[in-house]
PDB file of C-alpha atoms and ligand atoms in Angstrom:
ATOM      1  CA  UNK O1024     -73.702   7.649 -46.823  1.00 54.00           C
ATOM      2  CA  UNK O1025     -70.047   7.099 -45.880  1.00 59.00           C
ATOM      3  CA  UNK O1026     -66.881   6.629 -47.869  1.00 71.00           C
ATOM      4  CA  UNK O1027     -65.401   4.331 -45.234  1.00 70.00           C
ATOM      5  CA  UNK O1028     -64.601   1.094 -47.101  1.00 73.00           C
ATOM      6  CA  UNK O1029     -64.306  -0.972 -43.905  1.00 72.00           C
ATOM      7  CA  UNK O1030     -67.152  -3.370 -43.195  1.00 77.00           C
ATOM      8  CA  UNK O1031     -69.099  -3.241 -39.925  1.00 80.00           C
ATOM      9  CA  UNK O1032     -68.808  -0.919 -36.971  1.00 80.00           C
ATOM     10  CA  UNK O1033     -65.531   0.981 -36.518  1.00 78.00           C
ATOM     11  CA  UNK O1034     -63.868   0.070 -33.200  1.00 75.00           C
ATOM     12  CA  UNK O1035     -63.234   2.969 -30.815  1.00 74.00           C
ATOM     13  CA  UNK O1036     -59.682   4.330 -30.854  1.00 77.00           C
ATOM     14  CA  UNK O1037     -57.393   2.781 -28.270  1.00 95.00           C
ATOM     15  CA  UNK O1038     -56.256   4.697 -25.213  1.00 97.00           C
ATOM     16  CA  UNK O1039     -52.850   5.099 -26.851  1.00 97.00           C
ATOM     17  CA  UNK O1040     -54.426   6.581 -29.976  1.00 97.00           C
ATOM     18  CA  UNK O1041     -56.349   9.037 -27.813  1.00 97.00           C
ATOM     19  CA  UNK O1042     -53.119  10.101 -26.065  1.00 98.00           C
ATOM     20  CA  UNK O1043     -51.455  10.596 -29.438  1.00 98.00           C
ATOM     21  CA  UNK O1044     -54.392  12.712 -30.566  1.00 97.00           C
ATOM     22  CA  UNK O1045     -54.354  14.754 -27.342  1.00 98.00           C
ATOM     23  CA  UNK O1046     -50.637  15.452 -27.780  1.00 98.00           C
ATOM     24  CA  UNK O1047     -51.524  17.639 -30.774  1.00 98.00           C
ATOM     25  CA  UNK O1048     -53.369  19.986 -28.425  1.00 98.00           C
ATOM     26  CA  UNK O1049     -50.453  20.506 -26.021  1.00 98.00           C
ATOM     27  CA  UNK O1050     -49.586  24.121 -25.247  1.00 99.00           C
ATOM     28  CA  UNK O1051     -45.826  23.913 -24.745  1.00 98.00           C
ATOM     29  CA  UNK O1052     -44.199  27.020 -26.266  1.00 98.00           C
ATOM     30  CA  UNK O1053     -41.508  27.163 -23.546  1.00 98.00           C
ATOM     31  CA  UNK O1054     -40.258  23.597 -23.125  1.00 98.00           C
ATOM     32  CA  UNK O1055     -41.347  22.437 -26.605  1.00 98.00           C
ATOM     33  CA  UNK O1056     -41.983  19.095 -24.889  1.00 98.00           C
ATOM     34  CA  UNK O1057     -45.477  18.184 -25.982  1.00 98.00           C
ATOM     35  CA  UNK O1058     -47.340  15.649 -23.876  1.00 98.00           C
ATOM     36  CA  UNK O1059     -50.712  14.014 -24.477  1.00 98.00           C
ATOM     37  CA  UNK O1060     -52.506  11.796 -21.999  1.00 98.00           C
ATOM     38  CA  UNK O1061     -55.606   9.648 -22.034  1.00 98.00           C
ATOM     39  CA  UNK O1062     -57.052   8.020 -18.937  1.00 98.00           C
ATOM     40  CA  UNK O1063     -59.789   5.431 -18.657  1.00 97.00           C
ATOM     41  CA  UNK O1064     -61.828   6.278 -15.589  1.00 98.00           C
ATOM     42  CA  UNK O1065     -65.032   4.434 -14.606  1.00 97.00           C
ATOM     43  CA  UNK O1066     -65.178   3.025 -18.145  1.00 97.00           C
ATOM     44  CA  UNK O1067     -64.890   6.366 -19.920  1.00 97.00           C
ATOM     45  CA  UNK O1068     -61.901   7.968 -21.629  1.00 98.00           C
ATOM     46  CA  UNK O1069     -60.714  11.494 -20.832  1.00 98.00           C
ATOM     47  CA  UNK O1070     -57.891  13.351 -22.544  1.00 98.00           C
ATOM     48  CA  UNK O1071     -55.353  15.896 -21.361  1.00 98.00           C
ATOM     49  CA  UNK O1072     -52.331  17.758 -22.689  1.00 99.00           C
ATOM     50  CA  UNK O1073     -49.709  19.843 -20.944  1.00 99.00           C
ATOM     51  CA  UNK O1074     -50.561  23.524 -20.629  1.00 99.00           C
ATOM     52  CA  UNK O1075     -47.584  25.772 -19.935  1.00 99.00           C
ATOM     53  CA  UNK O1076     -47.414  29.353 -18.709  1.00 98.00           C
ATOM     54  CA  UNK O1077     -44.957  32.238 -19.049  1.00 98.00           C
ATOM     55  CA  UNK O1078     -44.705  31.940 -15.273  1.00 98.00           C
ATOM     56  CA  UNK O1079     -43.199  28.480 -15.669  1.00 98.00           C
ATOM     57  CA  UNK O1080     -44.246  27.059 -12.289  1.00 98.00           C
ATOM     58  CA  UNK O1081     -47.916  27.379 -13.220  1.00 98.00           C
ATOM     59  CA  UNK O1082     -47.572  24.710 -15.900  1.00 98.00           C
ATOM     60  CA  UNK O1083     -49.860  21.694 -15.518  1.00 98.00           C
ATOM     61  CA  UNK O1084     -48.932  18.255 -16.833  1.00 98.00           C
ATOM     62  CA  UNK O1085     -51.053  16.344 -19.345  1.00 99.00           C
ATOM     63  CA  UNK O1086     -51.811  13.484 -16.953  1.00 98.00           C
ATOM     64  CA  UNK O1087     -53.215  15.770 -14.269  1.00 98.00           C
ATOM     65  CA  UNK O1088     -55.403  17.637 -16.747  1.00 98.00           C
ATOM     66  CA  UNK O1089     -56.834  14.303 -17.941  1.00 98.00           C
ATOM     67  CA  UNK O1090     -57.521  13.033 -14.415  1.00 98.00           C
ATOM     68  CA  UNK O1091     -59.071  16.324 -13.321  1.00 98.00           C
ATOM     69  CA  UNK O1092     -61.342  16.316 -16.389  1.00 98.00           C
ATOM     70  CA  UNK O1093     -62.527  12.850 -15.359  1.00 98.00           C
ATOM     71  CA  UNK O1094     -63.236  13.929 -11.796  1.00 98.00           C
ATOM     72  CA  UNK O1095     -65.153  17.005 -12.903  1.00 98.00           C
ATOM     73  CA  UNK O1096     -67.240  14.721 -15.144  1.00 98.00           C
ATOM     74  CA  UNK O1097     -68.055  12.602 -12.087  1.00 98.00           C
ATOM     75  CA  UNK O1098     -65.741   9.648 -12.867  1.00 98.00           C
ATOM     76  CA  UNK O1099     -63.452   8.508 -10.036  1.00 98.00           C
ATOM     77  CA  UNK O1100     -62.279   4.903 -10.650  1.00 98.00           C
ATOM     78  CA  UNK O1101     -58.943   5.009 -12.502  1.00 98.00           C
ATOM     79  CA  UNK O1102     -58.452   1.952 -14.720  1.00 97.00           C
ATOM     80  CA  UNK O1103     -55.706   2.707 -17.258  1.00 98.00           C
ATOM     81  CA  UNK O1104     -53.395   5.477 -18.427  1.00 98.00           C
ATOM     82  CA  UNK O1105     -51.624   6.254 -21.702  1.00 98.00           C
ATOM     83  CA  UNK O1106     -49.083   9.029 -22.193  1.00 98.00           C
ATOM     84  CA  UNK O1107     -47.602  10.196 -25.482  1.00 98.00           C
ATOM     85  CA  UNK O1108     -44.408  12.240 -25.852  1.00 98.00           C
ATOM     86  CA  UNK O1109     -41.749  12.565 -28.547  1.00 98.00           C
ATOM     87  CA  UNK O1110     -39.175  10.990 -26.223  1.00 98.00           C
ATOM     88  CA  UNK O1111     -37.273   7.842 -27.123  1.00 98.00           C
ATOM     89  CA  UNK O1112     -37.579   5.701 -25.139  1.00 98.00           C
ATOM     90  CA  UNK O1113     -41.082   6.963 -24.266  1.00 98.00           C
ATOM     91  CA  UNK O1114     -41.065   8.984 -21.048  1.00 97.00           C
ATOM     92  CA  UNK O1115     -43.063   8.033 -17.959  1.00 98.00           C
ATOM     93  CA  UNK O1116     -45.287  10.306 -15.813  1.00 98.00           C
ATOM     94  CA  UNK O1117     -43.544  12.662 -13.376  1.00 98.00           C
ATOM     95  CA  UNK O1118     -43.662  12.033  -9.641  1.00 98.00           C
ATOM     96  CA  UNK O1119     -46.379  14.607  -8.971  1.00 98.00           C
ATOM     97  CA  UNK O1120     -48.635  13.015 -11.579  1.00 98.00           C
ATOM     98  CA  UNK O1121     -47.989   9.544 -10.167  1.00 98.00           C
ATOM     99  CA  UNK O1122     -49.281  10.784  -6.814  1.00 98.00           C
ATOM    100  CA  UNK O1123     -52.396  12.305  -8.413  1.00 98.00           C
ATOM    101  CA  UNK O1124     -53.048   9.068 -10.346  1.00 98.00           C
ATOM    102  CA  UNK O1125     -52.736   7.094  -7.094  1.00 98.00           C
ATOM    103  CA  UNK O1126     -55.481   9.175  -5.497  1.00 98.00           C
ATOM    104  CA  UNK O1127     -58.027   7.662  -7.891  1.00 98.00           C
ATOM    105  CA  UNK O1128     -56.649   4.128  -8.190  1.00 97.00           C
ATOM    106  CA  UNK O1129     -58.530   1.658  -5.992  1.00 95.00           C
ATOM    107  CA  UNK O1130     -55.957  -0.993  -6.964  1.00 96.00           C
ATOM    108  CA  UNK O1131     -52.661   0.523  -8.201  1.00 98.00           C
ATOM    109  CA  UNK O1132     -51.392  -2.939  -9.198  1.00 97.00           C
ATOM    110  CA  UNK O1133     -54.311  -3.222 -11.636  1.00 97.00           C
ATOM    111  CA  UNK O1134     -53.749   0.146 -13.336  1.00 97.00           C
ATOM    112  CA  UNK O1135     -51.611  -0.126 -16.457  1.00 97.00           C
ATOM    113  CA  UNK O1136     -49.604   2.955 -17.421  1.00 98.00           C
ATOM    114  CA  UNK O1137     -48.384   2.886 -21.012  1.00 97.00           C
ATOM    115  CA  UNK O1138     -45.946   5.407 -22.453  1.00 98.00           C
ATOM    116  CA  UNK O1139     -45.724   5.736 -26.222  1.00 98.00           C
ATOM    117  CA  UNK O1140     -44.245   7.990 -28.860  1.00 97.00           C
ATOM    118  CA  UNK O1141     -45.455   8.684 -32.395  1.00 96.00           C
ATOM    119  CA  UNK O1142     -42.756   6.365 -33.783  1.00 96.00           C
ATOM    120  CA  UNK O1143     -44.412   3.289 -32.322  1.00 95.00           C
ATOM    121  CA  UNK O1144     -42.184   2.726 -29.299  1.00 97.00           C
ATOM    122  CA  UNK O1145     -43.951   1.615 -26.121  1.00 97.00           C
ATOM    123  CA  UNK O1146     -43.139   1.034 -22.462  1.00 97.00           C
ATOM    124  CA  UNK O1147     -45.575  -0.100 -19.852  1.00 97.00           C
ATOM    125  CA  UNK O1148     -45.779  -0.485 -16.076  1.00 98.00           C
ATOM    126  CA  UNK O1149     -48.396  -0.780 -13.380  1.00 98.00           C
ATOM    127  CA  UNK O1150     -49.030   2.280 -11.229  1.00 98.00           C
ATOM    128  CA  UNK O1151     -47.848   0.237  -8.236  1.00 98.00           C
ATOM    129  CA  UNK O1152     -44.486  -0.223  -9.966  1.00 98.00           C
ATOM    130  CA  UNK O1153     -44.203   3.487 -10.737  1.00 98.00           C
ATOM    131  CA  UNK O1154     -45.098   4.570  -7.200  1.00 98.00           C
ATOM    132  CA  UNK O1155     -44.333   1.812  -4.708  1.00 97.00           C
ATOM    133  CA  UNK O1156     -45.523   2.504  -1.157  1.00 95.00           C
ATOM    134  CA  UNK O1157     -47.179   5.732  -2.308  1.00 94.00           C
ATOM    135  CA  UNK O1158     -49.123   7.928   0.090  1.00 95.00           C
ATOM    136  CA  UNK O1159     -52.706   6.773  -0.313  1.00 91.00           C
ATOM    137  CA  UNK O1160     -54.302   9.009   2.290  1.00 92.00           C
ATOM    138  CA  UNK O1161     -55.526   5.981   4.267  1.00 90.00           C
ATOM    139  CA  UNK O1162     -53.117   7.131   6.984  1.00 91.00           C
ATOM    140  CA  UNK O1163     -55.033  10.368   7.456  1.00 95.00           C
ATOM    141  CA  UNK O1164     -57.261  10.760  10.508  1.00 95.00           C
TER     142      UNK O1164
HETATM  143  N1  LIG A  97     -44.918  17.148 -18.476  1.00 96.88           N
HETATM  144  C1  LIG A  97     -46.105  16.478 -18.539  1.00 96.88           C
HETATM  145  O1  LIG A  97     -47.074  16.958 -19.131  1.00 96.88           O
HETATM  146  N2  LIG A  97     -46.191  15.268 -17.951  1.00 96.88           N
HETATM  147  C2  LIG A  97     -45.162  14.658 -17.290  1.00 96.88           C
HETATM  148  O2  LIG A  97     -45.363  13.610 -16.694  1.00 96.88           O
HETATM  149  C3  LIG A  97     -43.827  15.242 -17.332  1.00 96.88           C
HETATM  150  C4  LIG A  97     -43.751  16.642 -17.784  1.00 96.88           C
HETATM  151  C5  LIG A  97     -44.824  18.467 -19.136  1.00 96.88           C
HETATM  152  C6  LIG A  97     -44.706  19.632 -18.202  1.00 96.88           C
HETATM  153  C7  LIG A  97     -44.006  20.642 -19.069  1.00 96.88           C
HETATM  154  O3  LIG A  97     -44.959  21.313 -19.850  1.00 96.88           O
HETATM  155  C8  LIG A  97     -43.144  19.818 -19.987  1.00 96.88           C
HETATM  156  O4  LIG A  97     -43.667  18.503 -19.943  1.00 96.88           O
HETATM  157  C9  LIG A  97     -41.662  19.783 -19.618  1.00 96.88           C
HETATM  158  O5  LIG A  97     -41.502  19.438 -18.305  1.00 96.88           O
END
């Protein structure tokens, strides 16, 4: 028995909603800049949030935590990214995270990166726009 008055199956939350939800789990006592991320990888959604450390340089961004969770689960094909911060306009992934996202993007022009905030603002790019001519590793021997 459920109290949900909506008819039929409930659609899964969007990637943006998952990023918003993940933001609540950020550990950001130093910067107070809470970041949530959700990535769709090989058809599945993985969440991340920034995790800071008293030794500031050990901090890991939300986007990288989400991508690494996907890889550890065996998912490698990056399809879409959503990031949630309090910033207005919504802030985009840092350069280091763009490079990590590129590693798992077979087609960076087909990966949409959407930045949102809890107030409903939204900006969106492709990964190719965020990291043009990125280092793909194809140059390696
Ligand atoms: N941060 C992220 O989680 N993702 C980004 O793309 C930019 C920065 C985090 C790292 C740190 O915890 C805080 O935001 C301030 O830099």
